[in-house]
CSV table of C-alpha atoms and ligand atoms in Angstrom, one decimal:
chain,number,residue,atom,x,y,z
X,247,UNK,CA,110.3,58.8,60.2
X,248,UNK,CA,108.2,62.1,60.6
X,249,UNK,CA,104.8,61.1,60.6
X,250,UNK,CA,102.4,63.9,57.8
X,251,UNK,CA,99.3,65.1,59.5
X,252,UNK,CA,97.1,65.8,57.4
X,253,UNK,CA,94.9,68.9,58.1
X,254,UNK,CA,91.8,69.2,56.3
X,255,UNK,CA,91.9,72.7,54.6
X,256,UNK,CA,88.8,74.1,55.8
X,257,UNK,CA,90.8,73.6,59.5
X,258,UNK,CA,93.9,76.0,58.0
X,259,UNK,CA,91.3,78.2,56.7
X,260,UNK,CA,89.7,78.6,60.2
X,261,UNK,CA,92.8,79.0,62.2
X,262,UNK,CA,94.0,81.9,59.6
X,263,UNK,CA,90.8,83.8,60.4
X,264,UNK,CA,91.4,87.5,61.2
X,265,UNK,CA,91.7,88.7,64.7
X,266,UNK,CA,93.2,92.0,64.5
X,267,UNK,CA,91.6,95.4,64.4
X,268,UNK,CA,94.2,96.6,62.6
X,269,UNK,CA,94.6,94.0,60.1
X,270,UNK,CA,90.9,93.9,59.2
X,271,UNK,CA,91.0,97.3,58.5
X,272,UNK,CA,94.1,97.1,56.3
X,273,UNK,CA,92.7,94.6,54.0
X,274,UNK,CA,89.6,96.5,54.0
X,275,UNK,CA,91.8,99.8,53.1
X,276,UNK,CA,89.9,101.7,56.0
X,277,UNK,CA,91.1,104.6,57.7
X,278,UNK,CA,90.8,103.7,61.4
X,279,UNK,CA,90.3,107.3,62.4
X,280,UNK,CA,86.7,107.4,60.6
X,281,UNK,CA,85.5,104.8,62.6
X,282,UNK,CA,83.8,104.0,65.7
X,283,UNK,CA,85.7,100.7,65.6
X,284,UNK,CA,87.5,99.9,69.0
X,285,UNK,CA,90.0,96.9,70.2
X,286,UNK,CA,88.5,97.3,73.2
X,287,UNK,CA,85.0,95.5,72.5
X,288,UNK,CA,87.5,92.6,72.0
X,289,UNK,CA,88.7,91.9,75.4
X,290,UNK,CA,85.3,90.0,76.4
X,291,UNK,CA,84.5,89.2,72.5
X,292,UNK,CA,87.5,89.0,70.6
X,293,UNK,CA,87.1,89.7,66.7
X,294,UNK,CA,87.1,86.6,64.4
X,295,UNK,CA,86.4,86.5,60.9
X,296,UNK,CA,87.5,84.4,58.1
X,297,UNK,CA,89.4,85.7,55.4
X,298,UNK,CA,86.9,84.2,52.4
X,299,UNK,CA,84.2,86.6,54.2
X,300,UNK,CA,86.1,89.4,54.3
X,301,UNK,CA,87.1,89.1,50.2
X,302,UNK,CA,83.1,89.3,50.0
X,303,UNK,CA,83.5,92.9,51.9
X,304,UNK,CA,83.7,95.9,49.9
X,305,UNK,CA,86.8,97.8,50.0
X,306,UNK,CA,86.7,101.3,51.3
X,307,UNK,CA,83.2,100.9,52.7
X,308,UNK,CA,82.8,101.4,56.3
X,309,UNK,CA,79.2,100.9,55.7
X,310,UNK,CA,79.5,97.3,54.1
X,311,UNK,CA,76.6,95.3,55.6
X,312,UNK,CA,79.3,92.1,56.7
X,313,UNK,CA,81.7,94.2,58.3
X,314,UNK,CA,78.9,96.2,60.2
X,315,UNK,CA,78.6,92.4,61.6
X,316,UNK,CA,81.8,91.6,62.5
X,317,UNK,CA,83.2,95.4,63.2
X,318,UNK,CA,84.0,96.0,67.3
X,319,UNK,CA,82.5,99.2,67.9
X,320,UNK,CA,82.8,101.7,71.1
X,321,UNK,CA,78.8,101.1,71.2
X,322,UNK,CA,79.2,97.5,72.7
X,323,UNK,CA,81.1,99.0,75.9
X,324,UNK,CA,77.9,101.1,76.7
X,325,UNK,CA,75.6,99.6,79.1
X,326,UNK,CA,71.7,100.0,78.0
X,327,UNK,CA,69.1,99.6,80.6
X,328,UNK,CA,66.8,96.5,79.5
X,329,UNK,CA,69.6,94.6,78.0
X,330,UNK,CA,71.5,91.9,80.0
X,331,UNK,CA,73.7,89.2,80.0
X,332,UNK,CA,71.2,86.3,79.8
X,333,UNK,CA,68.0,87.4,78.3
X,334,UNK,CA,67.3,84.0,77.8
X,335,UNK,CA,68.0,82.6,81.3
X,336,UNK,CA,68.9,79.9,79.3
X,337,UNK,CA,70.8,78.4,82.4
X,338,UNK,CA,67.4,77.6,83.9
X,339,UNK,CA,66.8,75.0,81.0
X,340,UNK,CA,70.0,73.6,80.7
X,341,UNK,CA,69.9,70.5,82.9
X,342,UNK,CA,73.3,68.8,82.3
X,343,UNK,CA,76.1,70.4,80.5
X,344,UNK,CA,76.0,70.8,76.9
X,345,UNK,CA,72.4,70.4,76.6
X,346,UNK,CA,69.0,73.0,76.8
X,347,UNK,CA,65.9,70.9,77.0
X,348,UNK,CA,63.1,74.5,76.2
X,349,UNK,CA,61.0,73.2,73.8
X,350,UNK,CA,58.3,70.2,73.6
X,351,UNK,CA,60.2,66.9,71.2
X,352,UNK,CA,63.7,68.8,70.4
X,353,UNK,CA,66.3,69.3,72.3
X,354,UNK,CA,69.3,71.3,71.8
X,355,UNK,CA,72.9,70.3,72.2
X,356,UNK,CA,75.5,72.9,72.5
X,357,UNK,CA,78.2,71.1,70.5
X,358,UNK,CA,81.2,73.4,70.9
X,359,UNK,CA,81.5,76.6,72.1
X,360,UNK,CA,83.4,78.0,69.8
X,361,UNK,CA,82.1,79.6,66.2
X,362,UNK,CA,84.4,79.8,62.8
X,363,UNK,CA,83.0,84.4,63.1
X,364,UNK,CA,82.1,86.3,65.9
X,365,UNK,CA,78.9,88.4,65.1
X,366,UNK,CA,78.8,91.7,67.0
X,367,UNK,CA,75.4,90.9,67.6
X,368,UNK,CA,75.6,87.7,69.2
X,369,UNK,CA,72.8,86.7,72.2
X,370,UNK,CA,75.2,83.9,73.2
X,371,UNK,CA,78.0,86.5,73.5
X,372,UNK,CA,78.2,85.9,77.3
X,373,UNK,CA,77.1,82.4,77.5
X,374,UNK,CA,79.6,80.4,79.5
X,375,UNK,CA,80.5,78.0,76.8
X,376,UNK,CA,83.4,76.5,78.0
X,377,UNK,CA,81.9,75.4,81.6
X,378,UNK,CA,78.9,74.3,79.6
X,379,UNK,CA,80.8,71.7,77.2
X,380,UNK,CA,80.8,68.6,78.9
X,381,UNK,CA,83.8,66.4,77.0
X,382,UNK,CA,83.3,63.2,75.8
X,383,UNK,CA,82.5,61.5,79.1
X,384,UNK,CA,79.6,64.0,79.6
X,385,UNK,CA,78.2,62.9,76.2
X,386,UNK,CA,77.1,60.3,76.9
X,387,UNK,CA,75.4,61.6,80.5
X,388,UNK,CA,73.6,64.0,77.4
X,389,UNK,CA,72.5,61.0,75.0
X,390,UNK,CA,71.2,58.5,78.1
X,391,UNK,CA,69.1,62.0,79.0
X,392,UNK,CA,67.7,61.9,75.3
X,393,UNK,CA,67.4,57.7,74.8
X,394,UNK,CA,65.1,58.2,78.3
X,395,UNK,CA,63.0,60.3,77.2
X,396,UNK,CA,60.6,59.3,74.0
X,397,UNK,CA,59.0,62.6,73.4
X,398,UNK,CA,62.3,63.8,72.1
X,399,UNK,CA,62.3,63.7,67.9
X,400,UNK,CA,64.4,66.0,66.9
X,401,UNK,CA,68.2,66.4,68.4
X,402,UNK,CA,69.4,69.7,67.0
X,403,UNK,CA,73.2,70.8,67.1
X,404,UNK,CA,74.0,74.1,67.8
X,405,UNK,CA,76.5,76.2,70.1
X,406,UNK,CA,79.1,77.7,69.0
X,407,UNK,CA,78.9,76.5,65.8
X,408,UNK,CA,78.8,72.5,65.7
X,409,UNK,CA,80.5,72.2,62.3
X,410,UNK,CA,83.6,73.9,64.2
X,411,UNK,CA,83.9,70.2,65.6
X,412,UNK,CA,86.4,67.8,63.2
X,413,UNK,CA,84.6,64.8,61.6
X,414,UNK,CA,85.7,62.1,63.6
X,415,UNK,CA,84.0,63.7,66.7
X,416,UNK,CA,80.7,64.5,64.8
X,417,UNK,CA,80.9,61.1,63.5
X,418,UNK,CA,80.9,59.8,67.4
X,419,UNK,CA,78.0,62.2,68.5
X,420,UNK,CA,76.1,62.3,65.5
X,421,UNK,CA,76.0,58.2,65.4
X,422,UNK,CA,75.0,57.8,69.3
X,423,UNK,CA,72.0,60.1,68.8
X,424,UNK,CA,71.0,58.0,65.2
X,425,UNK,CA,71.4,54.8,67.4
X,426,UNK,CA,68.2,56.1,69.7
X,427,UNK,CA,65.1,54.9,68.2
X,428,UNK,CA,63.1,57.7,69.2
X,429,UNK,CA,65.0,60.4,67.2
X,430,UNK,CA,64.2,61.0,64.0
X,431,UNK,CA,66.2,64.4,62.8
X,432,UNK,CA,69.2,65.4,63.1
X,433,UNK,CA,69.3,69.3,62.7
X,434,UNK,CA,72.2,71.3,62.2
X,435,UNK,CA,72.4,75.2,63.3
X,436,UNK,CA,75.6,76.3,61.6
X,437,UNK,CA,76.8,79.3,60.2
X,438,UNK,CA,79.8,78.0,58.4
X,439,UNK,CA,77.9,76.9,55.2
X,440,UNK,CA,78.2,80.8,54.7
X,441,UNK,CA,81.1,82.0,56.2
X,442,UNK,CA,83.6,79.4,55.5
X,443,UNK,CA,82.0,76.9,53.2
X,444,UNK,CA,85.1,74.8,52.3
X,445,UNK,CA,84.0,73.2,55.5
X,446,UNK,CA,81.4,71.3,53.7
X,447,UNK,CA,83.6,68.2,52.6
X,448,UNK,CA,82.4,65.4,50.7
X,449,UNK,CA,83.4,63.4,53.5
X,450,UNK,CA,81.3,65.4,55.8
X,451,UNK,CA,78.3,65.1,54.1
X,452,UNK,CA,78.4,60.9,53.2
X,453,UNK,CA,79.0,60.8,57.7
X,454,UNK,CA,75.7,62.6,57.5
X,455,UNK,CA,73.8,60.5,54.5
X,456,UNK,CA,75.1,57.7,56.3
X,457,UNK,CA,73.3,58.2,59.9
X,458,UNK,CA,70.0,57.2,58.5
X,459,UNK,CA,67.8,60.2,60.3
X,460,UNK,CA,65.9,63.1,58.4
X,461,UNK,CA,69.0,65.6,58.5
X,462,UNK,CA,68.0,69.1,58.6
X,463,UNK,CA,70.7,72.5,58.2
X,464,UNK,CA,70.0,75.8,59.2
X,465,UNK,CA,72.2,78.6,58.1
X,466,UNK,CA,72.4,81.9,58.9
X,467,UNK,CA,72.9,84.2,56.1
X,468,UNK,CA,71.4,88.1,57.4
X,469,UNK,CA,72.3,89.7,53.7
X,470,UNK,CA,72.4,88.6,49.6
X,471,UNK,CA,76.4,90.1,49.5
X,472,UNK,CA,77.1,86.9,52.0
X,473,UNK,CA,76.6,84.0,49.4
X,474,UNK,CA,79.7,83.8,46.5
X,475,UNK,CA,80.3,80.6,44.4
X,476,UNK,CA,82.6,79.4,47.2
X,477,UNK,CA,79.2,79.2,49.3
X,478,UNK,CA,77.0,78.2,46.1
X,479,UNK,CA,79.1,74.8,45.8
X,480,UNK,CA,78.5,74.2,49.8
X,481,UNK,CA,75.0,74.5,50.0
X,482,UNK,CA,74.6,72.7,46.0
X,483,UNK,CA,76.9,69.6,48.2
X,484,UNK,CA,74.0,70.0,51.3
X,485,UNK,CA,71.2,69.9,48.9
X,486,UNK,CA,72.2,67.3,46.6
X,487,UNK,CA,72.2,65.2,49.5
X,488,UNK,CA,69.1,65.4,50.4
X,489,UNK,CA,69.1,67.7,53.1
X,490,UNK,CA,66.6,70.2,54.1
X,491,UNK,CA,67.9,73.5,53.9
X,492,UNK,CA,66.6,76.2,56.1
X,493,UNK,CA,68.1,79.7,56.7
X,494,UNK,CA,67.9,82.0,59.8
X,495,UNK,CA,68.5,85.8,59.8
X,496,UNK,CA,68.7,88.1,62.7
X,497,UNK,CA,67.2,91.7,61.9
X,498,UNK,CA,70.2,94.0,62.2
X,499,UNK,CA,70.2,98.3,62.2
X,500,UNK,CA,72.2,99.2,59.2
X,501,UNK,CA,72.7,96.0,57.9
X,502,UNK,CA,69.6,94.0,56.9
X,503,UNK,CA,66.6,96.4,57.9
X,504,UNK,CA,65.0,97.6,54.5
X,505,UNK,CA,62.6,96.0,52.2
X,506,UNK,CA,64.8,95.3,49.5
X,507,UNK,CA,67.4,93.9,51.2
X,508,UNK,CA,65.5,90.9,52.5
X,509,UNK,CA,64.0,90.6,49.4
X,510,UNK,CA,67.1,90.4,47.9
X,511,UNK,CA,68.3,87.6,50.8
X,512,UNK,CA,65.0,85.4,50.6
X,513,UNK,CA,65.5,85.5,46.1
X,514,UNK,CA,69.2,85.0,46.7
X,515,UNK,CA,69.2,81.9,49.0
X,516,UNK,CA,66.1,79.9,47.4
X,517,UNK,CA,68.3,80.2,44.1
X,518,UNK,CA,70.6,78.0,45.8
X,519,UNK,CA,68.0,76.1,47.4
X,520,UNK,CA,67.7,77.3,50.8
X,521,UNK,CA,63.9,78.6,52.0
X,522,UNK,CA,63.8,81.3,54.9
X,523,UNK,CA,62.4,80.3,58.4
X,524,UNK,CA,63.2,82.8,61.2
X,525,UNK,CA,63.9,86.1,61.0
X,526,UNK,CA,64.9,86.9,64.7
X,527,UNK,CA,64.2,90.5,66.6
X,528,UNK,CA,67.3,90.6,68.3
X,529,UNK,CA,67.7,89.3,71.9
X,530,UNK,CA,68.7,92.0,74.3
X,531,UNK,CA,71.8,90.9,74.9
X,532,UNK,CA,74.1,93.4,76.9
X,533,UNK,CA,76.4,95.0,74.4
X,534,UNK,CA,74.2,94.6,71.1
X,535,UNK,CA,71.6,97.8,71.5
X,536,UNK,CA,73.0,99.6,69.1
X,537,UNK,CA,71.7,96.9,66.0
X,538,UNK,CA,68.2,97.3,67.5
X,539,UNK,CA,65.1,97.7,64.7
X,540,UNK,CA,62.2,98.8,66.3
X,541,UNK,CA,59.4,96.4,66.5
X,542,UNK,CA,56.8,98.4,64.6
X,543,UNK,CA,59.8,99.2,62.2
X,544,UNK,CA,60.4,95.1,61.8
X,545,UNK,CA,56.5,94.9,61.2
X,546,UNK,CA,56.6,97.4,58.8
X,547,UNK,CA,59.3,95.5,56.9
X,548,UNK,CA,57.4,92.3,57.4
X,549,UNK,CA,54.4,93.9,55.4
X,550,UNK,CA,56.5,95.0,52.4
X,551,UNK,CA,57.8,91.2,52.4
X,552,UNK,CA,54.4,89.7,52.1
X,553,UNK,CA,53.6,92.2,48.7
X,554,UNK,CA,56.8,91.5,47.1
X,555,UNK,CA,57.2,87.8,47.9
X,556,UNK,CA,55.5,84.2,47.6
X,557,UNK,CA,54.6,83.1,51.3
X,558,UNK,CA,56.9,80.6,50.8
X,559,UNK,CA,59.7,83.2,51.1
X,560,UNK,CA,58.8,85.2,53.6
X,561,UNK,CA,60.5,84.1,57.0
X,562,UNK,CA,58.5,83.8,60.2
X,563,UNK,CA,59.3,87.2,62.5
X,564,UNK,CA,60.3,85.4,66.0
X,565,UNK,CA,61.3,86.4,69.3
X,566,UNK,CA,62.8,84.2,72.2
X,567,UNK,CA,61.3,84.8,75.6
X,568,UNK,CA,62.2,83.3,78.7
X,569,UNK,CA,59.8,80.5,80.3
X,570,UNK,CA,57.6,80.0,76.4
X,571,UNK,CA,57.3,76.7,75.5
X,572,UNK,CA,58.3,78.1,71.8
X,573,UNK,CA,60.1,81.1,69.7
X,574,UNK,CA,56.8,83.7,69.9
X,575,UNK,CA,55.8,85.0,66.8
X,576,UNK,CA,56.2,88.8,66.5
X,577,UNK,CA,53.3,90.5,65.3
U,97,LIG,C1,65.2,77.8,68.7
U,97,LIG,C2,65.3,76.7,69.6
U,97,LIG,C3,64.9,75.4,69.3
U,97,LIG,C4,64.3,75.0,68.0
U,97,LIG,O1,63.0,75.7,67.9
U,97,LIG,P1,62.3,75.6,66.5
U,97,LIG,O2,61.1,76.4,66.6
U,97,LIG,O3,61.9,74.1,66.3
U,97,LIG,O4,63.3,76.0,65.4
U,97,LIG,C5,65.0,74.4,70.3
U,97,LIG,N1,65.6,74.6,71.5
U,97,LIG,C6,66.0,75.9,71.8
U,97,LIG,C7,66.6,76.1,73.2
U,97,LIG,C8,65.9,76.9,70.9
U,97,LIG,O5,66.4,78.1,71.2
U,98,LIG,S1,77.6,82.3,64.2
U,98,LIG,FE1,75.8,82.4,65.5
U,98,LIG,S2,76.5,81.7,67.5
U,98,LIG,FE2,78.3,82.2,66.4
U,98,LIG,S3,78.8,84.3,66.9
U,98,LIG,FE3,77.6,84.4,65.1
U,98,LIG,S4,75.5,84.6,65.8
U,98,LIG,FE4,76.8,83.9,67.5
């Protein structure tokens, strides 16, 4: 008897993601010759982007603000004084594998190093993911480190992408942190709410109602044009659950860096019940200088924000810097 396996569709969807130059370009209808787009950037990065994502691009437009994020450009191979491969040295905080212990009550699990899109822009681009994910043996090395240690509330999931993970081996994580009396969130960092929603499954979300903790999700949505219906009925799933919904946006050249636009991105995701948090100056990351706004330019913007918008959309300007016992706020 053949036995059926059963693969969850959002798992097809993610292993049919684009990762060809020249196929991305072909669905785009984009003349490869007018662009500054190069397989080349993809030997240390490769490209990945799912196909729901790119049916949000528009055709014909080499300037669409999601392809600019997932396009591999001759830029990335140019090395830029002041930008390295770490600037977060976050090896230094990263006592046993698969876990950075930075900031005062959270810590921060890298649950898989892997993501479901690879962003141009990335500041983990270099990280050394796979000889930081410790297997399921070294979980538990990770949750005896948080059960020891009281001061630690909040247990937040990131990577990678943690929803890349398959249910059954969320369910095993997520329920060995819930079982330490101490924590009291759960926080998810995951992009996939937004670039391949059909990962939010029922089933995914009653493991999560089930664990008992204040459950917390973080997106990261940088422009309006990302959220369709497809991602509508994933965060309206998150929400009617209960969960908090937070979204984080990294300030991008040519992609997110004018007034409107993250008016636009605040109005658009509180419609689906989502309120802005960080808005990140981008890390500089080896490879990434050419998405660089300006500081005075990003305070500028941040200005405009606070006359066109409640307070309660307008995200907090943040920077990471090595050794701060916090993200500093940029002002
Ligand atoms: C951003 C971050 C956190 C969470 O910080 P919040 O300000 O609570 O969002 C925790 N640990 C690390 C290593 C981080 O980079
Ligand atoms: S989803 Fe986040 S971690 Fe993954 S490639 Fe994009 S920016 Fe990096």
């Amino acid at each position: 008897m053949t036995q059926i396996v059963n693969i969850p569709a959002w798992q097809v969807e993610l292993s049919q993601a684009i990762n060809k130059l020249d196929e991305l370009l072909a669905v785009l209808e984009l003349d490869p010759k007018q662009l500054n787009a190069t397989w080349q950037a993809t030997t240390s990065f490769p490209l990945r982007v799912p196909r729901g994502f790119v049916a949000r691009m528009r055709k014909g437009d080499a300037t669409d603000p999601l392809l600019r994020q997932v396009l591999p450009l001759a830029d990335e191979l140019q090395l830029t004084p002041g930008f390295s491969r770490d600037p977060l040295q976050e090896k230094q905080s990263n006592p046993l594998a698969g876990l950075i212990h930075k900031y005062h009550g959270r810590v921060l699990l890298t649950a898989v190093g892997t993501c479901s899109i690879n962003c141009r822009y990335c500041f983990r681009r270099h990280f050394p993911y796979s000889a930081n994910n410790p297997g399921k043996a070294g979980w538990d090395k990770v949750i005896e480190y948080i059960a020891a240690d009281s001061s630690i509330k909040e247990v937040i999931l990131s990577g990678g992408d943690p929803l890349v993970a398959n249910d059954d081996y969320l369910q095993a994580l997520c329920q060995k942190i819930a079982a330490i009396s101490h924590v009291t969130t759960l926080r998810i960092h995951s992009r996939m709410p937004i670039v391949l929603p059909a990962r939010i499954t029922d089933s995914l979300v009653t493991m999560l109602k089930s664990l008992s903790l204040n459950l917390v999700v973080v997106t990261h949505c940088n422009h309006a044009n990302e959220v369709d219906s497809t991602v509508e009925s994933a965060l309206a799933k998150l929400k009617t659950a209960g969960i908090t919904l937070l979204n984080q946006a990294v300030l991008l050249k040519g992609i997110n860096d004018k007034a409107e636009v993250l008016v636009a991105l605040s109005e658009r995701l509180f419609k689906q019940g989502v309120l802005p948090y960080y808005l990140h100056v981008l890390d500089k990351v080896q490879g990434t200088a050419h998405f660089e706004v300006e500081v005075n330019t990003a305070l500028t913007l941040m200005k405009a924000l606070q006359e066109k918008l409640p307070g309660y959309l307008e995200p907090k300007l943040v920077r990471e810097e090595p050794g701060q016992p916090h993200k500093v706020l940029v002002k």
